[in-house]
XYZ file of C-alpha atoms in Angstrom:
661
model
C 44.250 27.340 -5.992
C 43.690 30.785 -4.701
C 40.810 31.986 -6.398
C 39.725 28.209 -5.368
C 39.736 29.041 -1.801
C 38.373 32.482 -2.070
C 35.226 30.954 -3.799
C 35.133 28.934 -0.847
C 34.789 31.759 1.535
C 32.218 33.432 -0.342
C 30.226 30.272 0.069
C 30.929 29.946 3.593
C 29.957 33.357 4.384
C 26.624 32.905 2.302
C 25.596 29.573 3.524
C 22.244 28.980 4.037
C 22.469 29.490 -0.002
C 25.506 27.156 -0.113
C 22.750 24.429 1.850
C 19.562 24.425 -0.680
C 22.057 23.959 -3.561
C 23.902 21.083 -1.572
C 20.265 19.202 -0.667
C 19.260 19.677 -4.682
C 22.533 18.205 -5.928
C 22.476 15.716 -3.015
C 18.940 14.869 -3.848
C 19.294 14.016 -7.336
C 21.913 12.302 -6.322
C 20.526 9.622 -3.753
C 17.246 9.920 -6.392
C 19.479 8.486 -9.303
C 20.879 5.488 -7.382
C 17.023 4.810 -6.048
C 16.309 4.881 -10.209
C 19.173 3.998 -10.983
C 19.557 6.297 -13.472
C 19.986 9.851 -13.750
C 17.739 11.152 -16.446
C 14.464 9.365 -14.411
C 16.113 11.693 -11.440
C 15.793 14.364 -13.147
C 12.285 14.179 -14.969
C 11.048 13.459 -11.642
C 12.393 16.481 -10.210
C 11.073 18.387 -13.783
C 7.275 16.074 -13.029
C 7.166 16.587 -9.556
C 8.754 19.913 -8.328
C 6.942 20.198 -4.769
C 7.607 16.427 -3.961
C 11.544 17.343 -5.139
C 11.216 20.222 -2.581
C 9.745 18.254 -0.308
C 12.269 15.804 -0.202
C 15.404 18.780 -0.492
C 14.095 21.022 2.213
C 14.070 17.829 4.248
C 17.612 17.016 3.555
C 18.084 20.475 3.884
C 16.965 20.634 6.930
C 19.564 17.794 8.209
C 22.385 19.819 7.371
C 21.611 23.101 8.116
C 23.283 22.205 11.596
C 26.821 23.001 9.772
C 25.452 26.412 11.134
C 26.705 25.926 14.642
C 29.914 25.108 13.588
C 33.196 27.777 12.159
C 33.789 25.201 9.552
C 30.272 25.228 8.245
C 31.553 23.882 4.826
C 33.294 20.868 6.377
C 30.103 20.174 9.000
C 28.121 20.251 5.375
C 29.844 17.878 3.524
C 30.255 15.635 6.670
C 26.748 15.616 7.123
C 25.805 15.130 3.246
C 27.607 11.976 3.473
C 24.935 10.141 6.171
C 22.207 11.162 2.978
C 25.106 9.851 0.361
C 25.300 6.984 2.462
C 21.868 5.982 2.712
C 21.385 6.914 -0.762
C 24.535 4.558 -2.068
C 23.318 1.550 -0.021
C 19.476 1.921 -1.400
C 21.039 1.864 -4.761
C 23.290 -1.280 -4.502
C 20.152 -2.227 -2.620
C 17.479 -2.095 -5.313
C 19.889 -3.455 -8.077
C 19.452 -6.966 -5.915
C 15.812 -6.439 -4.454
C 12.656 -4.863 -5.191
C 12.185 -3.672 -1.526
C 14.279 -0.533 -1.174
C 16.681 0.119 2.070
C 15.000 1.561 5.121
C 15.045 2.107 8.750
C 14.065 -1.736 9.403
C 17.035 -2.586 8.055
C 19.348 -1.390 10.651
C 16.929 -2.573 13.316
C 19.547 -4.709 14.756
C 23.002 -5.534 14.617
C 22.709 -8.664 13.014
C 19.740 -7.446 10.523
C 23.023 -4.805 9.096
C 25.451 -7.863 9.443
C 23.056 -9.772 7.039
C 22.621 -7.233 4.303
C 26.095 -7.203 3.990
C 26.647 -10.487 3.368
C 23.514 -10.755 1.280
C 23.910 -7.845 -0.759
C 27.546 -7.669 -1.805
C 30.287 -10.304 -3.176
C 33.295 -10.146 -1.212
C 34.994 -8.496 -3.924
C 32.266 -5.502 -3.225
C 33.609 -5.166 0.694
C 36.696 -5.458 -0.328
C 35.888 -2.388 -2.732
C 34.168 -0.861 0.265
C 37.226 -1.120 2.699
C 38.878 0.421 -0.030
C 36.510 3.297 -0.132
C 36.749 3.383 2.779
C 39.515 4.251 3.800
C 40.002 6.532 1.035
C 36.868 8.313 2.719
C 38.951 8.474 5.916
C 41.554 10.397 4.063
C 39.209 12.494 2.122
C 37.356 13.575 5.574
C 41.702 14.745 6.711
C 41.561 16.925 3.893
C 38.990 18.530 3.499
C 38.617 19.050 7.523
C 42.572 21.119 7.136
C 41.426 22.337 4.080
C 37.798 24.257 4.059
C 37.930 27.214 5.763
C 36.491 29.019 8.789
C 34.393 31.652 10.063
C 37.169 34.309 10.815
C 34.884 35.756 13.997
C 33.115 33.299 16.765
C 29.813 31.397 15.763
C 26.592 33.766 16.718
C 24.409 30.581 18.055
C 21.490 32.431 18.266
C 21.739 33.918 14.369
C 22.154 30.188 13.887
C 19.824 28.848 15.847
C 16.625 31.218 14.008
C 18.212 29.794 10.742
C 18.070 26.120 11.914
C 14.632 27.158 13.327
C 13.461 28.828 10.077
C 14.818 25.714 7.814
C 13.254 22.974 9.800
C 10.197 24.932 9.908
C 9.869 25.334 6.040
C 10.526 21.867 5.879
C 8.382 20.456 8.326
C 5.340 23.031 6.607
C 6.331 21.742 3.040
C 5.847 18.353 4.064
C 2.519 18.269 6.683
C 1.443 20.540 3.455
C 2.267 17.911 1.017
C 0.548 14.823 3.305
C -2.900 17.319 4.066
C -2.882 18.035 -0.717
C -2.212 14.374 -0.838
C 1.120 15.120 -2.405
C 3.039 12.877 0.096
C 1.656 9.678 0.602
C 1.107 8.339 4.463
C 0.833 4.895 3.733
C 2.632 2.860 1.452
C 1.420 -0.275 -0.291
C 4.478 -0.725 -1.810
C 8.201 0.437 -0.163
C 9.240 0.292 -4.262
C 6.318 2.494 -4.754
C 6.317 4.476 -2.168
C 10.851 5.814 -3.138
C 9.513 5.869 -6.655
C 6.350 8.425 -6.221
C 7.159 10.450 -2.757
C 10.994 10.559 -2.962
C 13.787 8.557 -1.468
C 14.450 11.175 1.506
C 10.741 11.588 2.724
C 10.324 7.896 1.906
C 13.405 7.139 4.174
C 12.866 9.111 6.880
C 8.408 8.406 7.741
C 9.571 4.877 7.789
C 12.127 5.907 10.669
C 9.417 8.596 12.157
C 5.791 7.280 11.854
C 6.068 3.444 13.532
C 3.442 0.842 15.037
C -0.199 1.495 15.774
C -1.187 5.531 17.297
C -2.104 4.992 20.889
C -6.183 5.787 20.610
C -7.937 9.528 21.630
C -9.677 8.308 25.224
C -7.796 4.957 25.161
C -8.214 3.131 28.722
C -10.051 0.225 30.512
C -13.435 0.886 30.157
C -13.434 2.315 26.273
C -11.625 -1.315 25.258
C -14.467 -3.542 27.724
C -16.552 -1.160 26.034
C -16.213 -2.502 22.646
C -18.399 -5.302 23.339
C -21.465 -4.831 23.940
C -22.842 -8.371 22.979
C -22.229 -10.348 25.997
C -19.858 -11.657 23.994
C -17.238 -12.025 26.190
C -19.341 -12.699 29.067
C -20.121 -10.924 32.092
C -16.596 -8.966 32.643
C -16.103 -7.921 29.210
C -12.514 -9.788 29.015
C -12.204 -12.626 26.479
C -10.218 -15.491 28.036
C -9.224 -18.084 25.382
C -11.043 -21.507 25.451
C -13.665 -20.314 28.126
C -15.138 -17.570 25.679
C -15.210 -19.939 22.495
C -17.657 -21.336 21.307
C -18.178 -23.852 18.524
C -21.630 -25.342 16.692
C -19.277 -28.060 14.487
C -19.127 -31.082 15.547
C -17.183 -32.706 12.716
C -13.684 -30.016 13.112
C -12.657 -30.172 9.118
C -8.549 -29.415 8.804
C -8.263 -25.513 7.264
C -5.540 -24.827 4.280
C -5.375 -21.530 3.540
C -3.150 -20.630 0.219
C -1.328 -17.419 -0.202
C -0.414 -17.315 -4.164
C 2.175 -15.568 -4.789
C 1.481 -12.015 -7.391
C -1.802 -14.621 -8.552
C -4.294 -12.395 -9.926
C -6.192 -12.985 -13.656
C -4.081 -11.363 -16.013
C -6.778 -10.284 -18.285
C -8.301 -7.606 -15.976
C -5.472 -5.627 -17.591
C -6.332 -3.452 -20.855
C -4.540 -3.946 -23.782
C -3.154 -7.138 -22.784
C -4.486 -10.335 -24.741
C -2.731 -14.053 -24.736
C -3.080 -17.402 -26.618
C -5.134 -18.911 -23.968
C -6.094 -18.336 -20.771
C -3.906 -18.599 -17.994
C -5.519 -19.208 -15.027
C -8.853 -21.895 -16.916
C -8.663 -24.095 -13.185
C -9.209 -20.825 -10.991
C -11.564 -19.633 -12.952
C -14.201 -22.887 -13.214
C -13.503 -22.761 -9.448
C -14.177 -19.342 -9.103
C -17.691 -19.709 -10.508
C -18.323 -23.219 -9.164
C -17.269 -22.359 -4.885
C -18.149 -19.351 -3.089
C -15.439 -16.794 -4.580
C -15.014 -12.898 -4.504
C -13.059 -9.998 -4.163
C -10.236 -9.829 -1.756
C -9.398 -6.651 -0.312
C -5.625 -6.728 0.084
C -2.636 -4.021 1.783
C -0.259 -4.253 -0.592
C 0.716 -3.545 -4.268
C 3.296 -5.758 -6.228
C 4.770 -6.735 -3.699
C 4.463 -6.910 1.024
C 3.379 -10.793 1.059
C 3.849 -10.707 4.896
C 1.720 -8.519 5.432
C -1.361 -9.750 3.937
C -0.786 -13.354 5.804
C -0.521 -10.804 8.859
C -3.663 -9.306 8.284
C -4.999 -12.295 7.120
C -3.731 -14.863 10.261
C -4.635 -11.703 12.828
C -7.314 -9.594 11.794
C -5.636 -6.970 12.537
C -5.329 -4.163 9.238
C -1.572 -3.093 8.345
C -2.834 0.021 7.287
C -2.921 0.908 11.371
C 0.618 1.012 11.354
C 3.205 3.152 9.831
C 3.806 3.790 6.240
C 5.929 0.851 4.838
C 6.013 -1.057 8.098
C 5.901 -4.003 8.586
C 4.835 -6.279 12.096
C 7.523 -8.915 11.048
C 10.126 -6.696 11.331
C 8.750 -5.069 14.525
C 6.493 -5.621 17.129
C 5.927 -9.512 16.347
C 9.548 -9.797 16.812
C 9.517 -9.487 20.657
C 5.964 -9.837 21.905
C 2.896 -12.425 21.028
C 0.089 -11.847 19.506
C -4.209 -12.980 19.115
C -3.992 -14.701 15.714
C -5.823 -18.197 13.688
C -3.307 -20.758 15.122
C -3.908 -19.018 18.967
C -7.616 -19.317 18.933
C -7.637 -22.903 16.936
C -5.169 -24.568 19.181
C -7.883 -24.418 21.993
C -10.433 -26.108 20.269
C -7.843 -28.877 19.136
C -6.053 -27.919 16.520
C -2.326 -28.116 15.630
C -0.981 -25.899 12.915
C 1.631 -25.475 10.460
C 3.024 -23.222 8.450
C 4.786 -23.811 4.692
C 6.328 -21.342 2.309
C 9.039 -22.459 -0.289
C 11.280 -19.516 0.031
C 13.890 -18.901 2.993
C 12.505 -19.207 6.498
C 14.947 -16.444 7.813
C 13.268 -14.145 5.110
C 10.663 -11.245 7.035
C 11.834 -13.272 10.345
C 8.878 -16.019 9.713
C 11.146 -18.244 11.874
C 10.981 -16.313 14.787
C 7.684 -14.451 14.305
C 5.608 -17.700 13.870
C 6.385 -18.617 16.895
C 4.799 -15.600 18.245
C 1.540 -16.485 16.110
C 0.966 -19.254 17.466
C 2.294 -22.338 14.933
C 4.024 -25.530 15.701
C 5.726 -26.865 12.617
C 7.116 -24.173 10.208
C 8.513 -25.873 6.926
C 10.449 -23.612 4.971
C 12.415 -24.128 1.461
C 15.704 -25.469 3.484
C 13.670 -28.682 4.796
C 11.767 -29.037 1.345
C 13.720 -31.844 -1.041
C 13.233 -32.047 -5.100
C 12.888 -27.645 -5.322
C 12.642 -26.869 -9.284
C 13.053 -23.413 -10.044
C 11.680 -20.649 -12.364
C 14.057 -18.845 -14.848
C 14.220 -16.029 -12.432
C 14.958 -18.506 -9.365
C 12.428 -18.533 -7.075
C 11.089 -22.204 -5.922
C 8.446 -23.341 -8.949
C 5.092 -24.162 -6.230
C 3.964 -27.694 -7.103
C 6.457 -29.138 -4.526
C 3.595 -27.577 -1.707
C 0.906 -29.925 -2.337
C 3.859 -32.763 -0.643
C 4.343 -30.653 1.472
C 0.928 -29.759 2.811
C -0.035 -33.977 2.737
C 2.830 -34.481 5.227
C 1.615 -31.524 7.638
C -1.886 -33.161 7.042
C -1.161 -36.610 7.743
C 1.642 -35.705 11.134
C -1.516 -35.359 13.120
C -4.449 -37.518 14.271
C -6.241 -34.680 15.240
C -7.230 -31.228 12.744
C -4.671 -29.406 10.768
C -4.619 -25.202 9.962
C -2.173 -25.126 7.373
C -1.353 -21.833 6.154
C 0.334 -21.780 2.931
C 3.034 -19.302 1.479
C 3.742 -19.403 -2.533
C 6.292 -18.355 -4.330
C 6.442 -19.026 -7.562
C 4.351 -15.972 -9.413
C 7.346 -13.530 -7.998
C 9.351 -10.763 -9.438
C 11.376 -9.047 -10.771
C 9.537 -9.422 -14.092
C 12.004 -9.712 -16.991
C 11.822 -6.704 -19.726
C 13.470 -9.321 -22.353
C 12.077 -12.550 -24.125
C 13.405 -15.302 -21.147
C 10.937 -18.247 -21.743
C 11.184 -19.262 -25.322
C 8.405 -21.588 -25.842
C 6.180 -20.799 -23.524
C 2.497 -21.938 -23.132
C 1.018 -18.863 -22.862
C 2.348 -16.211 -25.413
C 1.313 -13.070 -25.395
C -0.343 -11.864 -28.728
C -0.742 -8.231 -27.646
C 1.264 -5.374 -25.641
C 1.652 -2.342 -26.366
C 5.499 -2.152 -25.726
C 8.314 -5.242 -26.339
C 9.015 -5.068 -22.445
C 5.347 -5.259 -21.256
C 5.302 -8.905 -23.441
C 8.335 -10.160 -22.480
C 7.113 -8.357 -18.663
C 3.567 -10.081 -18.888
C 4.224 -13.282 -21.334
C 7.099 -14.567 -17.941
C 4.412 -13.454 -15.295
C 1.217 -15.517 -17.538
C 3.329 -18.816 -17.818
C 4.034 -18.264 -13.820
C 0.631 -18.690 -13.116
C -0.386 -21.076 -15.204
C 1.885 -22.956 -14.246
C 0.341 -21.747 -10.687
C -3.243 -22.806 -11.928
C -1.945 -26.365 -12.712
C -0.726 -26.461 -9.458
C -3.434 -25.350 -8.124
C -5.951 -28.226 -10.168
C -3.634 -31.244 -9.043
C -3.467 -29.989 -5.640
C -7.338 -29.824 -5.225
C -7.702 -33.325 -6.814
C -5.156 -34.739 -4.322
C -7.099 -34.042 -1.309
C -10.553 -34.244 -2.975
C -10.113 -37.991 -2.476
C -7.937 -37.271 1.422
C -10.035 -39.104 4.091
C -10.992 -36.622 6.296
C -12.882 -32.956 6.093
C -10.667 -29.877 4.097
C -11.522 -26.899 3.509
C -9.236 -24.889 1.313
C -8.884 -20.467 1.227
C -7.134 -19.656 -2.543
C -6.119 -16.343 -3.603
C -3.399 -14.036 -4.907
C -1.861 -11.756 -2.088
C -1.211 -8.798 -3.823
C -1.266 -7.425 -7.905
C 2.425 -8.228 -9.746
C 5.038 -5.862 -9.667
C 4.770 -4.305 -13.082
C 3.884 -1.451 -12.513
C 0.249 -1.387 -12.827
C -2.176 1.921 -12.740
C -5.572 1.572 -12.052
C -6.715 2.724 -15.497
C -4.964 -0.121 -16.920
C -7.515 -2.471 -15.152
C -11.330 -3.195 -15.695
C -11.991 -4.086 -11.845
C -10.292 -0.072 -11.672
C -8.933 -0.713 -7.787
C -5.077 -1.741 -7.115
C -5.635 -3.532 -3.897
C -8.049 -6.134 -5.087
C -7.135 -9.866 -5.869
C -9.991 -13.069 -5.962
C -10.142 -15.479 -3.664
C -12.016 -19.160 -4.052
C -13.299 -21.331 -0.679
C -12.896 -24.764 -1.660
C -14.166 -28.298 -0.163
C -14.509 -31.872 -0.013
C -17.409 -32.238 1.812
C -19.658 -29.828 -0.345
C -20.144 -26.197 0.851
C -22.488 -24.358 -0.232
C -21.475 -21.614 -2.443
C -21.920 -17.993 -1.346
C -20.161 -14.813 -2.859
C -19.359 -11.987 -0.887
C -16.079 -9.377 -0.967
C -14.051 -8.829 1.878
C -10.682 -7.787 2.812
C -8.023 -10.440 3.877
C -7.764 -9.362 8.131
C -11.603 -10.554 7.556
C -11.532 -13.031 6.135
C -10.644 -16.284 8.841
C -13.530 -14.894 10.506
C -15.635 -14.908 7.792
C -14.501 -18.602 6.435
C -14.959 -19.727 10.046
C -18.129 -17.882 11.037
C -19.140 -20.788 8.007
C -17.199 -23.370 10.130
C -19.765 -22.614 13.052
C -16.619 -21.753 15.204
C -16.125 -18.854 16.828
C -13.019 -18.815 18.204
C -10.901 -15.929 19.268
C -11.729 -12.609 20.278
C -10.228 -10.992 17.525
C -12.575 -13.543 15.327
C -15.969 -12.594 17.791
C -15.695 -9.066 16.497
C -15.497 -9.585 13.440
C -18.548 -11.648 13.512
C -20.287 -9.359 15.417
C -19.764 -6.184 14.439
C -18.197 -5.321 10.787
C -21.714 -3.347 9.807
C -21.253 -1.268 13.114
C -20.520 2.425 12.602
C -17.466 2.479 14.650
C -16.106 -1.071 13.284
C -12.740 0.447 11.785
C -12.040 2.325 14.712
C -12.623 -0.235 17.560
C -10.627 -2.603 15.698
C -7.448 -0.412 15.357
C -9.167 0.297 18.759
C -7.926 -2.797 19.935
C -5.194 -3.692 18.198
C -3.468 -1.144 19.761
C -4.601 -2.770 23.142
C -3.391 -6.270 22.217
C 0.124 -5.266 20.862
C 1.056 -1.748 22.464
C -0.857 -0.590 25.542
C -1.984 -2.418 28.295
C -3.782 -5.941 27.524
C -7.065 -4.458 29.050
C -9.343 -6.828 26.471
C -7.088 -9.749 28.012
C -7.926 -8.282 32.114
C -4.582 -6.881 32.289
C -2.024 -9.902 30.880
C -1.455 -10.932 27.362
C -2.746 -14.186 27.622
C -0.337 -16.125 24.824
C 3.008 -17.662 24.793
C 5.536 -18.305 22.210
C 5.018 -21.738 20.539
C 8.105 -24.019 20.943
C 7.936 -24.252 17.075
C 9.394 -26.900 15.231
C 11.381 -26.202 12.192
C 10.086 -28.430 9.920
C 7.576 -31.171 10.029
C 9.318 -33.724 9.593
C 11.854 -34.804 12.096
C 15.457 -34.763 10.609
C 17.563 -37.475 12.726
C 21.062 -38.546 12.896
C 21.255 -42.947 12.782
C 24.662 -43.261 13.121
C 27.804 -41.329 12.314
C 30.753 -43.689 10.477
C 33.773 -43.164 8.605
C 35.243 -44.876 5.823
C 38.526 -44.788 4.453
C 39.667 -40.641 5.855
C 35.994 -39.844 5.501
C 33.064 -39.270 8.045
C 29.771 -39.609 6.123
C 26.319 -39.261 8.282
C 23.678 -40.876 8.187
C 19.844 -40.295 8.361
C 16.322 -38.783 7.794
C 14.813 -35.956 5.620
C 18.527 -33.937 5.391
C 18.142 -31.188 2.220
C 20.357 -29.208 0.361
C 21.309 -27.063 3.074
C 21.987 -29.571 6.037
C 25.281 -28.898 6.990
C 27.663 -31.313 9.655
C 28.058 -29.175 12.793
C 30.109 -29.251 15.880
C 29.347 -26.786 18.865
C 27.366 -24.457 16.688
C 30.512 -24.607 14.127
C 29.041 -25.090 10.666
C 31.379 -27.757 8.642
C 32.422 -28.099 5.094
C 29.929 -30.808 3.879
C 28.852 -32.470 0.926
C 24.624 -33.073 0.572
C 24.237 -36.745 -0.796
C 20.980 -37.002 0.054
C 18.198 -37.015 2.140
C 19.382 -40.167 4.015
C 24.006 -39.200 3.769
C 25.713 -36.284 4.352
C 29.360 -36.610 3.734
C 32.116 -34.366 6.459
C 34.437 -32.648 3.845
C 37.276 -31.430 5.897
C 39.170 -33.330 9.157
C 38.189 -33.337 12.982
C 39.401 -34.838 16.024
C 38.113 -38.611 16.750
C 37.584 -37.300 20.171
C 34.605 -34.602 18.604
C 33.173 -37.011 16.261
C 30.626 -38.541 18.283
C 29.077 -34.415 19.134
C 28.913 -34.098 15.851
C 25.115 -32.664 14.688
C 23.632 -31.958 11.555
C 22.000 -28.030 11.230
C 19.913 -26.396 8.280
C 21.530 -23.115 7.604
C 19.870 -20.604 5.041
C 21.795 -19.149 2.285
C 23.088 -15.981 4.892
C 24.800 -18.652 7.110
C 21.615 -18.301 9.729
C 21.043 -21.753 11.380
C 17.932 -22.796 11.386
C 17.692 -25.296 13.609
C 20.035 -28.609 14.812
C 18.664 -31.833 15.587
C 18.985 -32.696 19.174
């Protein structure tokens, strides 16, 4: 014990060396947790020493603040616990989802609570509570046992040391960015954390958010972007007033964003027993098609739909940022639904996954949608072996949306069946598609599972177009994969040589002429509307008229900043868009009657699902789902309160999405 105290005193006196050693150890620990492997963390350190050094210096810069205290070891340990907490949380979350822990997960208290309930079981929460108690006890013991400097802190010397350490950290990170060692754009957070380290990636998602203010930003600058008179003499866009349409018959417009859907035969060294996407491939040849440049790889569905709906590039935002989790939770944004609303269109969003995922139940109101039908409002849901909803049920939901209005409809449908994580062992025992050649068994089973999911998605696409072919209104359907699957593909493995390209098809039931071209996700809506003779919306006009100009992307970013973070100069100084009174579910949920049979109460009504729960004054009661027209109450209530009972749609994290009137 005496020797240990002497060692601690020596370390305390040589604190800078101790800080570096601690930073290395902490970095190894959080990388091990982030990779779920200590060996992988050591390999990362050896193979990418400069990246590891940048992460280590970032950690060291944080814990260097301990130089300001006499109990330096105690202070350094306390500051280290912050990074360890980040690492532990990230490791736990990565055992349950593909996206690593980032600052936006803790943007609000409610989101933090959601993380706790979503990623920790009751047993785990109890263990966390016990661990927290032990942690507090350890802090007390650490405070009592660690030595403190005999003399007063030399604040000048300590401040100089801290500034030097921070300077080295910032210098190494800046240099790493300029040399391309560290990424500044994260198309996939999981890959970013893997390639750039946990500490750097976590920090960059915190300090770099939103769209940077353009150099020389002013009213004159923004209003000078449009030079062709598209916005009238004032060069200010007024919804409806400055819109044009050369189409007499307005077709229904359906976007179908297919989860991780790409042509699997573009991957080298992987072969299949038969073509996994014969129907989509046929449409590529017969219909307008091309490559679609997307901002994501392996994950990031929300950013692809954001680009397609708004015409804004996700690359303008911070690394790994999802506008759905940041600016769009508090502001409206011009979008295709808002633009087409001026022409009499109704707009519907459909997604066979959780409604609260990526805040869609809140964000879609700020994007102009009239209805949003998510998994909680769907019946007859069939799941994949990895527990994702299959896509075949989307046909019924698309038809419901089309039939819900008399006028034209804009429907944005987001599928989920092709989602990862993909298995590294055999999951499907009797596959329709077999992988006949692969570099390893792990890849064979991963690609075989994936191929069978998109094979079923391809059948769904065929069935959907067959149904829409005979629909008594004009329909144009745009289909595309949102990004490559999370199968750790590299550019060298792809015949296209590009990780950011999927393919799209424009199908219609009224015979559109075939026109092939490659576009970006943020351009696809404007291109489609142009073919339909529609020029509605400021962003639509910009893309249609200035895509070939030298300052195209620069001015697009300036307009995006003005719309979301600036002073709305392009709209005359005021955001013209108000959140919509969006209804959850295209089919209205109704209560017809409440009956008592024996000692139990039953609610009879319409359009109930397995997520329907009886509620009373906002409190969810124990409910048994008996079918789409009847629910049973499985607890006692005061007979006086029975008439006040309602039905709420409750997602798995206990968030109430809607409640009957």
